[in-house]
Short mmCIF file of N, CA and C and ligand atoms in Angstrom, two decimals:
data_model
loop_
_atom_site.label_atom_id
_atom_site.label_comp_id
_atom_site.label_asym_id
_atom_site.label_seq_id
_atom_site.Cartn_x
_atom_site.Cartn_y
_atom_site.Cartn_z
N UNK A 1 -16.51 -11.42 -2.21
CA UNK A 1 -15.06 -11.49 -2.46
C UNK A 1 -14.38 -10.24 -1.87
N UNK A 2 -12.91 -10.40 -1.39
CA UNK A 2 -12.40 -9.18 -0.74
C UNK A 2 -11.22 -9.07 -1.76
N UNK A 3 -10.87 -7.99 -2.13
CA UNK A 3 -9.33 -7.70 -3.03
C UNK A 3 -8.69 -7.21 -2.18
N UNK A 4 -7.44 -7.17 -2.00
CA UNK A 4 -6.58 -6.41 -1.60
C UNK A 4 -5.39 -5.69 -2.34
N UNK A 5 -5.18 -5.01 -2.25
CA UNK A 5 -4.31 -3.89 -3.14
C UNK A 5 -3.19 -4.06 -2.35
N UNK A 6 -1.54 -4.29 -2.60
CA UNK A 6 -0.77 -4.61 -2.03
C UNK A 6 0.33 -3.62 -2.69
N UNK A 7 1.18 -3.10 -2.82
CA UNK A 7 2.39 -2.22 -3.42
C UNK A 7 3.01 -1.41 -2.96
N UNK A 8 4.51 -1.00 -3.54
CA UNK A 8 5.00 0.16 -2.83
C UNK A 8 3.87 1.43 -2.70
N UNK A 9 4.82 2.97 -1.69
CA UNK A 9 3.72 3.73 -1.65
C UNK A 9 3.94 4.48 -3.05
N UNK A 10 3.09 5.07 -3.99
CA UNK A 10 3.05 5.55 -4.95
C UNK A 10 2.39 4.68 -5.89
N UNK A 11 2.20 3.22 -5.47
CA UNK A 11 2.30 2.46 -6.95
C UNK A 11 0.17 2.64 -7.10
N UNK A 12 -0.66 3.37 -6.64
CA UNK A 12 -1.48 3.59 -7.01
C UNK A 12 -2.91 2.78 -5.91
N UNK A 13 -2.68 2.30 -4.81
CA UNK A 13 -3.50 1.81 -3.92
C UNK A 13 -4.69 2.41 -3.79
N UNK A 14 -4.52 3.59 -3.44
CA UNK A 14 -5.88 4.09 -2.86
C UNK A 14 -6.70 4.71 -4.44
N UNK A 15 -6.23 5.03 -5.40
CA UNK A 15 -6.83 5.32 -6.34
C UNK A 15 -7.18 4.59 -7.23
N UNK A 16 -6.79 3.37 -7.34
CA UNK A 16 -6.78 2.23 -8.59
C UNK A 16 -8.56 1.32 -7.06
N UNK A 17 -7.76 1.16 -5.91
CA UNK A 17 -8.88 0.95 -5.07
C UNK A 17 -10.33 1.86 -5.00
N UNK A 18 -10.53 2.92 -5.40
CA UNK A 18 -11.32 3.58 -5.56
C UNK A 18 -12.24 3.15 -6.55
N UNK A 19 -11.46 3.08 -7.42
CA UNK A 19 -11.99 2.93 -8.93
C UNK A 19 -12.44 1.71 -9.14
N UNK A 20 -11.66 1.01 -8.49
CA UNK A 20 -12.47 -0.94 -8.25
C UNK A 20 -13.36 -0.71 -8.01
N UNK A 21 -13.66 -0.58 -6.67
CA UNK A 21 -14.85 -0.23 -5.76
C UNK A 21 -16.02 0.37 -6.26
N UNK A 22 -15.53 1.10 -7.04
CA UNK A 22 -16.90 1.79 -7.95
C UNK A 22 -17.29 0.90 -9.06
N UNK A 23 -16.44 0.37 -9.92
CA UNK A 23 -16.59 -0.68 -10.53
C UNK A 23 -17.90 -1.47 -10.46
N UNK A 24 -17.29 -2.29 -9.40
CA UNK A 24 -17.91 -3.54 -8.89
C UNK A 24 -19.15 -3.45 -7.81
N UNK A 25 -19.24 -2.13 -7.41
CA UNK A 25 -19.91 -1.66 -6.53
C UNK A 25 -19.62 -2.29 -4.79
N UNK A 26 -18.12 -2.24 -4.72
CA UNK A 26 -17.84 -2.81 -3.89
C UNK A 26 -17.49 -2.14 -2.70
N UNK A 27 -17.42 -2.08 -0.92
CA UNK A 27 -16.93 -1.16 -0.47
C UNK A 27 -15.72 -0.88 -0.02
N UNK A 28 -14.95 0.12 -0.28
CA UNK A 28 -13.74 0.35 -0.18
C UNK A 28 -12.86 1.05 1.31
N UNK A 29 -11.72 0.06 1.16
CA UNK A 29 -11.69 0.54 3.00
C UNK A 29 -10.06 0.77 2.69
N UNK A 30 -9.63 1.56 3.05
CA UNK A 30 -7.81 2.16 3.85
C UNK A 30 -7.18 1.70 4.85
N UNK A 31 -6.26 1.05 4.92
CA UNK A 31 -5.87 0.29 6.23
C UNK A 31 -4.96 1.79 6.92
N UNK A 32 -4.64 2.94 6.04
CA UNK A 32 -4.13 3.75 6.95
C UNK A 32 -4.82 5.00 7.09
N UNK A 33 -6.21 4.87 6.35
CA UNK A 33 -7.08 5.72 7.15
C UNK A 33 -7.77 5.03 8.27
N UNK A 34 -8.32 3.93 8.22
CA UNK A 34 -8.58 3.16 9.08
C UNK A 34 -7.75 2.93 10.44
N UNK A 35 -6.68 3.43 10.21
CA UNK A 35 -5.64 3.05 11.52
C UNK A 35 -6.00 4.90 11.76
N UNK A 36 -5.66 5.75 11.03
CA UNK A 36 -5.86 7.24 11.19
C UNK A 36 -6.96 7.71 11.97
N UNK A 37 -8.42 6.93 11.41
CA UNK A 37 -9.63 6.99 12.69
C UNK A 37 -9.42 6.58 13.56
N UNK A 38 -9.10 5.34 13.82
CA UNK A 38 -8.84 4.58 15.35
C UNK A 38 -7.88 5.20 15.77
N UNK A 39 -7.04 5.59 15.71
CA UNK A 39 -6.04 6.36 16.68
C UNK A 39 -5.95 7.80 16.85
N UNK A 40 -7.03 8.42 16.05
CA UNK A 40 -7.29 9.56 15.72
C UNK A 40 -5.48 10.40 15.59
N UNK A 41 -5.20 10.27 14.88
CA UNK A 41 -3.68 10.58 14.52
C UNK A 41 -3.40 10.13 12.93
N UNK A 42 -2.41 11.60 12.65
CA UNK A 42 -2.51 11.35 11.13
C UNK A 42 -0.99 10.16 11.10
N UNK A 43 -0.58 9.36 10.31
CA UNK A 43 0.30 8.43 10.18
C UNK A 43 1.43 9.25 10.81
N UNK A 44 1.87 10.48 9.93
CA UNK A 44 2.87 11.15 10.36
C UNK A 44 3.44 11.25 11.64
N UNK A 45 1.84 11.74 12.10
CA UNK A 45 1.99 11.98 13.32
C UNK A 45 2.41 10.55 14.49
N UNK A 46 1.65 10.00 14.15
CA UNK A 46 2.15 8.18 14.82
C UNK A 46 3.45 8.20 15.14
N UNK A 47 4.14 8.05 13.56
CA UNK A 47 5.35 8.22 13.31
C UNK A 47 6.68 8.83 14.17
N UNK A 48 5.52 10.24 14.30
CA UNK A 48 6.76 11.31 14.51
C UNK A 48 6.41 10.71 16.30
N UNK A 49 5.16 10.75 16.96
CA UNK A 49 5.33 10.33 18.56
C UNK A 49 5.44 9.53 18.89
N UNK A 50 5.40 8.29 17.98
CA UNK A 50 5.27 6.77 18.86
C UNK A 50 6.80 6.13 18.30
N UNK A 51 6.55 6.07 17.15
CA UNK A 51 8.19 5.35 16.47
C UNK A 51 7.57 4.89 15.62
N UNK A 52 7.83 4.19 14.63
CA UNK A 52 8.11 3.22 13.48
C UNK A 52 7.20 1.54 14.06
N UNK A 53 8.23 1.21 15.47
CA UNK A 53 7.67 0.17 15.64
C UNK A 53 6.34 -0.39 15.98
N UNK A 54 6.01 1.08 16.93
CA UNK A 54 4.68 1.02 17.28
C UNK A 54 3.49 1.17 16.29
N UNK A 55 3.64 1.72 15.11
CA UNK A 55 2.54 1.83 13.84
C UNK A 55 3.27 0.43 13.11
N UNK A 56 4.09 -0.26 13.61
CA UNK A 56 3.84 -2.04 12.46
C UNK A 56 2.76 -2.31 13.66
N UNK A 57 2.76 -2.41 14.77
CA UNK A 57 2.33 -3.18 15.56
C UNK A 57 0.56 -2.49 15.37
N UNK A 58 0.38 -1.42 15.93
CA UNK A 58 -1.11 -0.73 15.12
C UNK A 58 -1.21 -1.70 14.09
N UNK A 59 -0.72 -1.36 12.47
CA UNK A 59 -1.23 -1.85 11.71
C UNK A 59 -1.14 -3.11 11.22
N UNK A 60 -0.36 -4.06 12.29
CA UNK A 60 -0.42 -5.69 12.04
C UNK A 60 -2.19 -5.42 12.91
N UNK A 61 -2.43 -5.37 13.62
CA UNK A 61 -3.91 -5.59 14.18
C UNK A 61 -4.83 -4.92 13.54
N UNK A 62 -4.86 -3.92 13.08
CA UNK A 62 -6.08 -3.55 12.76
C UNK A 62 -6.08 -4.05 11.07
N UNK A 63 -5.08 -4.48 10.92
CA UNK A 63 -5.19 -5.30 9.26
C UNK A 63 -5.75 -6.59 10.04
N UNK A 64 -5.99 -7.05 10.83
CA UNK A 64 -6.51 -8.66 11.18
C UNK A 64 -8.17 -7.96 10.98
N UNK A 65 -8.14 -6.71 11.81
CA UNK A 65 -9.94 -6.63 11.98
C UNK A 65 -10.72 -5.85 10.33
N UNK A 66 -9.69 -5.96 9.21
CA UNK A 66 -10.75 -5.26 8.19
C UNK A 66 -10.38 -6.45 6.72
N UNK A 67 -9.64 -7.24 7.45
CA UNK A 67 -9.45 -8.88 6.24
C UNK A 67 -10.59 -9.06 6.67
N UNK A 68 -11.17 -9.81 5.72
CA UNK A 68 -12.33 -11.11 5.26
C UNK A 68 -13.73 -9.64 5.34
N UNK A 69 -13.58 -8.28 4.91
CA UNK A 69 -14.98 -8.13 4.71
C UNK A 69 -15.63 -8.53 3.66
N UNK A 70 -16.88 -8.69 3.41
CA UNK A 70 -17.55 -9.42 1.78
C UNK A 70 -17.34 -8.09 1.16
N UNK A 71 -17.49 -8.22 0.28
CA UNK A 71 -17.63 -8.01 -1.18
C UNK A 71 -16.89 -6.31 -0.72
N UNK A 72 -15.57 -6.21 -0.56
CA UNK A 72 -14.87 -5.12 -0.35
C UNK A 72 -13.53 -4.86 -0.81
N UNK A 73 -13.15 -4.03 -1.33
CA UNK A 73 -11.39 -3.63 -1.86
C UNK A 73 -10.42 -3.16 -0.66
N UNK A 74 -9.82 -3.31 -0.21
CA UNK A 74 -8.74 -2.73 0.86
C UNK A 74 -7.82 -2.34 0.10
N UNK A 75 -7.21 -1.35 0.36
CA UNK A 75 -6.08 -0.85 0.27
C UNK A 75 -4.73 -1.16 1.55
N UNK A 76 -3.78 -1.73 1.47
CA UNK A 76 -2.78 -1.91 2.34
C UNK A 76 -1.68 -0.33 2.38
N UNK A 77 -1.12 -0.34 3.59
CA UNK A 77 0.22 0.50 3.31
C UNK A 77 0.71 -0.26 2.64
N UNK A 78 2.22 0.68 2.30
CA UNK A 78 2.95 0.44 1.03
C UNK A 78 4.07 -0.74 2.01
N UNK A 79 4.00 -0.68 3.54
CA UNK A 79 4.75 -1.91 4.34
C UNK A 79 4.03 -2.52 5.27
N UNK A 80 3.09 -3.00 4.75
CA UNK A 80 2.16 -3.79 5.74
C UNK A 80 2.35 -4.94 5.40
N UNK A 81 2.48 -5.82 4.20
CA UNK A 81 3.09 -7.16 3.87
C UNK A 81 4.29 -7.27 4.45
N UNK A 82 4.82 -6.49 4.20
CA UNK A 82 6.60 -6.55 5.12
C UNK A 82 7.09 -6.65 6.35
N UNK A 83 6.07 -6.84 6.79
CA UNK A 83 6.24 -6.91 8.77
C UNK A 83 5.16 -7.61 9.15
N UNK A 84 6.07 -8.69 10.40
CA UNK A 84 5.17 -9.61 11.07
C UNK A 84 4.82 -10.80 10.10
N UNK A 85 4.16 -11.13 10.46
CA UNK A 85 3.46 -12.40 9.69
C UNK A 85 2.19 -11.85 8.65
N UNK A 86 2.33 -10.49 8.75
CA UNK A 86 0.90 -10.03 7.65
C UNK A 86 0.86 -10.10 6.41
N UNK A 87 1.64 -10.80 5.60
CA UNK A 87 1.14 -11.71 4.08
C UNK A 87 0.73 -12.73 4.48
N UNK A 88 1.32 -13.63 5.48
CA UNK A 88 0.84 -14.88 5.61
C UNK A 88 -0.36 -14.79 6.02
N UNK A 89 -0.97 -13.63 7.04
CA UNK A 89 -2.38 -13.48 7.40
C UNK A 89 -3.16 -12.84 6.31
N UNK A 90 -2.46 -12.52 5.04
CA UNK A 90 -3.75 -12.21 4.16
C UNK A 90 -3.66 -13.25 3.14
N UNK A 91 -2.77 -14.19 3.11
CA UNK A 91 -2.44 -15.09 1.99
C UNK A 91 -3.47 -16.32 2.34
N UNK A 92 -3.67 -16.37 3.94
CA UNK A 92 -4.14 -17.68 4.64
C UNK A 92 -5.69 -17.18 4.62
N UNK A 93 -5.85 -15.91 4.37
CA UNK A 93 -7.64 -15.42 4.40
C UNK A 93 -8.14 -15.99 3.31
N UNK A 94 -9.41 -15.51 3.11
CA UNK A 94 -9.90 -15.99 1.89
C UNK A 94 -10.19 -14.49 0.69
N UNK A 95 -9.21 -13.62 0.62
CA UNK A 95 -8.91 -12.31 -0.06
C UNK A 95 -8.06 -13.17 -1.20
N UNK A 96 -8.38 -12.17 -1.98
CA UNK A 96 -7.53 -11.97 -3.49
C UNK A 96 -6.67 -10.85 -3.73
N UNK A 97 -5.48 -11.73 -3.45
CA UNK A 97 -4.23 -10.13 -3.17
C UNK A 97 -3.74 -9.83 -4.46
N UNK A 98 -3.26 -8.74 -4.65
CA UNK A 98 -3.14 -8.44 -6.32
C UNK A 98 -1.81 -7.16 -5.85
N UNK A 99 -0.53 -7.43 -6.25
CA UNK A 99 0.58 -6.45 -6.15
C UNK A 99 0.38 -5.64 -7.60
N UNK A 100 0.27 -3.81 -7.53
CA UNK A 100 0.22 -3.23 -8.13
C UNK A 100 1.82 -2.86 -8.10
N UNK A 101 2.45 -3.28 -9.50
CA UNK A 101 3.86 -3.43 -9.41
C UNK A 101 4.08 -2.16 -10.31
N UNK A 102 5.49 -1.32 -10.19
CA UNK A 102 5.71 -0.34 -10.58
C UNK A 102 7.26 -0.13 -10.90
N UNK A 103 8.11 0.85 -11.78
CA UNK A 103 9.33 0.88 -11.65
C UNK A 103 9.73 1.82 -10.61
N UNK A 104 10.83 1.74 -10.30
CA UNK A 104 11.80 2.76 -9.56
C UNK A 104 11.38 4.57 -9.79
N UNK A 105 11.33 3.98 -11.23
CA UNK A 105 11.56 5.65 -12.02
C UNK A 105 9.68 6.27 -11.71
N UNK A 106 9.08 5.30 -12.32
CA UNK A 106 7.46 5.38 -12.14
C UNK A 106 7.40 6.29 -10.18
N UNK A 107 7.85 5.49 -9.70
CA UNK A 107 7.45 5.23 -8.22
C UNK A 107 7.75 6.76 -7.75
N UNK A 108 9.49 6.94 -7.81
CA UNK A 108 9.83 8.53 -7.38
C UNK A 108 9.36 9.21 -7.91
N UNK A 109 8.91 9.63 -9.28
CA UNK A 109 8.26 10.54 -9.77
C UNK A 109 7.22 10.99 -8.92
N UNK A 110 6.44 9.60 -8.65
CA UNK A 110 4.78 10.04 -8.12
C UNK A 110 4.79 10.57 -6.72
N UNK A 111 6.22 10.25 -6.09
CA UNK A 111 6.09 9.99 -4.28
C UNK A 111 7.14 11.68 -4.08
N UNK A 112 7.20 11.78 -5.14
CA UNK A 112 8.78 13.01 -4.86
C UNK A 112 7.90 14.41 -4.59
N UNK A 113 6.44 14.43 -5.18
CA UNK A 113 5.91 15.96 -5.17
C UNK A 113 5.19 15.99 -3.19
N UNK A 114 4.93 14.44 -2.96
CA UNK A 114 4.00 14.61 -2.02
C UNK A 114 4.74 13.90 -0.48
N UNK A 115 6.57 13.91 -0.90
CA UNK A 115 7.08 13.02 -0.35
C UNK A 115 6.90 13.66 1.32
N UNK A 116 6.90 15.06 1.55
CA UNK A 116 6.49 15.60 2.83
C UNK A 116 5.65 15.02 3.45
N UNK A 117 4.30 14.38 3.00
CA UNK A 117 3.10 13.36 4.37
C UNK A 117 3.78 12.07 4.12
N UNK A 118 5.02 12.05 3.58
CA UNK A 118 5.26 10.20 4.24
C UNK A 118 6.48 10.12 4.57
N UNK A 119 6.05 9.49 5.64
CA UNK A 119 7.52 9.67 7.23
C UNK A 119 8.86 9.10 6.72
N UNK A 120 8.73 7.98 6.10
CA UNK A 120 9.57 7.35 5.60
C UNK A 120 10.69 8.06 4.67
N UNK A 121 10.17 8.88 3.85
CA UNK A 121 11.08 9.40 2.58
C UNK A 121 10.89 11.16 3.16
N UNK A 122 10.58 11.87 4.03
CA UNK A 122 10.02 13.13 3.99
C UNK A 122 11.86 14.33 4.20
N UNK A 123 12.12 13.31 4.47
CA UNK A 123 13.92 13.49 4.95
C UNK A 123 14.40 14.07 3.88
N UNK A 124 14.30 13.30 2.82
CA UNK A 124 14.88 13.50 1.16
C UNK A 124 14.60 14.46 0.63
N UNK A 125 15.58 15.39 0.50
CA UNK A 125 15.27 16.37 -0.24
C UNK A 125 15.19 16.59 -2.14
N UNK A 126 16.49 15.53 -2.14
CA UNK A 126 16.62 15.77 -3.72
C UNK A 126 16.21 14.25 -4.17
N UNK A 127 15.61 14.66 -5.63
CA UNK A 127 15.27 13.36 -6.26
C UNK A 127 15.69 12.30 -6.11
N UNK A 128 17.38 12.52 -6.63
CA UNK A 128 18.57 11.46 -6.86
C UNK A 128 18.11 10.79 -5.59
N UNK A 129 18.36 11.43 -4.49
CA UNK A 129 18.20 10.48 -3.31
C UNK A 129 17.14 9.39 -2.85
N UNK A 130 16.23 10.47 -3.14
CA UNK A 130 15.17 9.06 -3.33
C UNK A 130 14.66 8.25 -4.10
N UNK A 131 15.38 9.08 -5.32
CA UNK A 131 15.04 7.27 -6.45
C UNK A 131 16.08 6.18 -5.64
N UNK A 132 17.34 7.02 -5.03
CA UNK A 132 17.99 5.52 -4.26
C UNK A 132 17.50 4.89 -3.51
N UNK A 133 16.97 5.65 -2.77
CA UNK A 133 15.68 5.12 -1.77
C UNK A 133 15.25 4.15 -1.92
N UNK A 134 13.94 4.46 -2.57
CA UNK A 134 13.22 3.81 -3.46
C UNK A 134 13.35 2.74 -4.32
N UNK A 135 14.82 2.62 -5.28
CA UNK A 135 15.41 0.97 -5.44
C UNK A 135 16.08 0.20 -4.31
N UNK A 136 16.30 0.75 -3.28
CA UNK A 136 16.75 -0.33 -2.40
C UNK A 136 15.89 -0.98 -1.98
N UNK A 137 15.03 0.28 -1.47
CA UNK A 137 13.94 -0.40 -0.57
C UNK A 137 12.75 -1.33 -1.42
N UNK A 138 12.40 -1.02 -2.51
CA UNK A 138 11.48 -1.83 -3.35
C UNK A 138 12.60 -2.92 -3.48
N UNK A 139 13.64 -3.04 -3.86
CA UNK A 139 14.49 -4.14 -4.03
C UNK A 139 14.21 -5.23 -2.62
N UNK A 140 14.30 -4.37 -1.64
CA UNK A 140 14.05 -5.33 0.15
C UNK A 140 12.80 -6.20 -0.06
N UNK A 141 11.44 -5.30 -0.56
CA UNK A 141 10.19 -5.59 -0.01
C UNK A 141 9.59 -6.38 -1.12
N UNK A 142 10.36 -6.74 -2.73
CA UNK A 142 9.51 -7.03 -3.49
C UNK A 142 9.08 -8.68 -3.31
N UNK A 143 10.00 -9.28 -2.36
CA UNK A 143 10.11 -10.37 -1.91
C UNK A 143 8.68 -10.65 -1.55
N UNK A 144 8.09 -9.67 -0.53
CA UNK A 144 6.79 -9.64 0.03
C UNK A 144 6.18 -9.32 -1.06
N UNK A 145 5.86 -8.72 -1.88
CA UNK A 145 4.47 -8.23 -2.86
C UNK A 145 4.49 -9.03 -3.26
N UNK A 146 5.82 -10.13 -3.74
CA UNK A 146 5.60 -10.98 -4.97
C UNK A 146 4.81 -12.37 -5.08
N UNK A 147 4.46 -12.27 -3.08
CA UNK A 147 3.87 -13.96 -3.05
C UNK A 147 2.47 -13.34 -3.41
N UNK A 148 1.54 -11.72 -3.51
CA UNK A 148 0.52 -11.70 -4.18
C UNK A 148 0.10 -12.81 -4.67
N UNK A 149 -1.52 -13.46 -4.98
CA UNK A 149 -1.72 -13.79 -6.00
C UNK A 149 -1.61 -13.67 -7.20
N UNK A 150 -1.60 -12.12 -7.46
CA UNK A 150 -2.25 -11.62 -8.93
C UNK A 150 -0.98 -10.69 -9.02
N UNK A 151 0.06 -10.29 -10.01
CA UNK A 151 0.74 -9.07 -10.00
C UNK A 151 0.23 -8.62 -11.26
N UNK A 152 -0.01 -7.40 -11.15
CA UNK A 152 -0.46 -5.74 -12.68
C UNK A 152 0.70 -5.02 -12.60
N UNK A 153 1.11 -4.97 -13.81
CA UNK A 153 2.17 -3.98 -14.47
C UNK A 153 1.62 -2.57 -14.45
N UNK A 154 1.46 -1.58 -13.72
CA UNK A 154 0.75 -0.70 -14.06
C UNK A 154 1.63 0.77 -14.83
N UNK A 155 3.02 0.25 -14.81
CA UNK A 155 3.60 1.63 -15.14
C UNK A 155 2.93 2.12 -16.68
N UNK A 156 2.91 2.97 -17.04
CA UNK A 156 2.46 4.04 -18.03
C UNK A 156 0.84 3.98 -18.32
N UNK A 157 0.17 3.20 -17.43
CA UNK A 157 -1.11 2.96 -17.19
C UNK A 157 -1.91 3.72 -16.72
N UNK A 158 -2.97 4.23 -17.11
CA UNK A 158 -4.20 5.10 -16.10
C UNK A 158 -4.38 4.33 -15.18
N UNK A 159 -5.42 5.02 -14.14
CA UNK A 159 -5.78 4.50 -13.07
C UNK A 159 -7.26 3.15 -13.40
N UNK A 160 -7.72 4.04 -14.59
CA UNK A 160 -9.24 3.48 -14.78
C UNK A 160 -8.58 2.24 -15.90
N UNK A 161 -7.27 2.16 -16.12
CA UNK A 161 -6.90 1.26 -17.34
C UNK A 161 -6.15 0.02 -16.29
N UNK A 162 -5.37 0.04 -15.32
CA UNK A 162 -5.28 -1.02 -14.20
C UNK A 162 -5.95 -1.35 -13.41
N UNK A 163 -7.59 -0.80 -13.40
CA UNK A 163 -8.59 -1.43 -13.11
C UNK A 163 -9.31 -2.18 -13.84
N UNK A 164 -9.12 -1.71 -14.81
CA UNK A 164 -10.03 -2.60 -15.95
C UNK A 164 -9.00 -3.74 -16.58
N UNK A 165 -7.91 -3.72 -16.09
CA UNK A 165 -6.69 -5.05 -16.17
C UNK A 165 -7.30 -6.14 -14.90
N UNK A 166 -7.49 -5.49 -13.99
CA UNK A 166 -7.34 -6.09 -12.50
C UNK A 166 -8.69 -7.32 -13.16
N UNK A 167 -10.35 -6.31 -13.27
CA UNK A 167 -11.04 -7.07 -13.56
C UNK A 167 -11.39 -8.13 -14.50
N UNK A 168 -10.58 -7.94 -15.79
CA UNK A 168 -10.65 -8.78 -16.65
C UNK A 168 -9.55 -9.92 -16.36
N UNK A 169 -8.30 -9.45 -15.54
CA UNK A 169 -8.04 -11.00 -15.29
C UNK A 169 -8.86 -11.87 -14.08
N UNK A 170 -9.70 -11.14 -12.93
CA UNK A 170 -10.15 -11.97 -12.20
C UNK A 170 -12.07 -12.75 -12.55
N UNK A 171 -12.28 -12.08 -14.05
CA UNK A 171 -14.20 -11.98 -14.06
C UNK A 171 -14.08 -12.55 -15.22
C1 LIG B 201 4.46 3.12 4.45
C2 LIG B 201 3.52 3.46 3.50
C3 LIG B 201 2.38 4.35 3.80
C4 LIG B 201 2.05 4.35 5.29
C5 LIG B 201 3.26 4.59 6.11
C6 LIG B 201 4.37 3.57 5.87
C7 LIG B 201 5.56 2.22 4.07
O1 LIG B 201 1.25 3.93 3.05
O2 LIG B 201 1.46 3.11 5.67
O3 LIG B 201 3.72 5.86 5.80
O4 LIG B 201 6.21 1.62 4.95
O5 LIG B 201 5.80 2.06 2.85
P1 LIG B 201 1.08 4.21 1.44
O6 LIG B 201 1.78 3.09 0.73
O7 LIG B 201 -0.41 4.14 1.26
O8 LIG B 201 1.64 5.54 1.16
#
């Protein structure tokens, strides 16, 4: 079986994915470290030399080559459902997508200390601004998380406590 971890950035992907993975003894893969090895470039950096458009286009492909591994957790960026046809290419796989859903307030908190490595919000200096951010744009994209299979409430949740949600609704 493959999971996929689908959510804004902050809402807990790579760490709630970790913790699966150990779980289940499953292996765990990063679609933006995975794009980070292959292009040997940190996202930022993508970002800052290529544009915006050119890292959807990176990571619409290299999300085709790490769907359908067995028995593995992926982690998605926080806009990889949101561009191109890539829900429909993980909806049409044979993965179990699961949106780790979060509030506004949850989300800026977590993204505001570390908002400098992500290109998107690194602009923002003050909170206010990017909790606005942050409800618009989760307001744009929830459209995409929401065809998930599976959505987890994870706000006021540990990491090891929306894993142990994830598994008991799918085992
Ligand atoms: C992005 C989220 C990031 C990364 C890139 C763009 C987005 O991933 O893919 O900075 O569009 O929301 P995380 O959600 O893992 O931070």
């Amino acid at each position: 079986m493959t999971l996929i971890l689908v959510g804004y950035m902050g809402s807990g992907k790579s760490s709630v994915g970790h913790n699966l993975a150990k779980i289940l003894d499953y292996e765990y893969l990063d679609l933006d470290e995975y794009i980070k090895e292959k292009e040997d470039q940190s996202i930022l950096d993508l970002f800052k030399s290529k544009g915006e458009i050119h890292f959807r286009r990176l990571e619409s492909n290299y999300l085709n080559e790490i769907l359908n591994k067995e028995n593995s957790i992926v982690s998605l960026g926080g806009g990889t459902p949101c561009y191109g046809n890539n829900m429909e290419a993980i909806n049409s796989s044979e993965c179990i997508s699961i949106y780790l859903r979060a509030s506004v307030k949850t989300l800026t908190n977590r993204i505001y200390p570390e908002r400098q490595q992500r290109p998107l919000v690194a602009h923002l200096e003050e909170v206010e601004n990017l909790q606005e951010y942050v409800g618009k744009h989760l307001f744009e994209r929830s459209q995409f998380y929401e065809n998930a299979d599976l959505t987890i409430d994870t706000d006021d949740l540990t990491i090891e406590q929306v894993a142990g949600n994830i598994v008991a609704r799918l085992f």
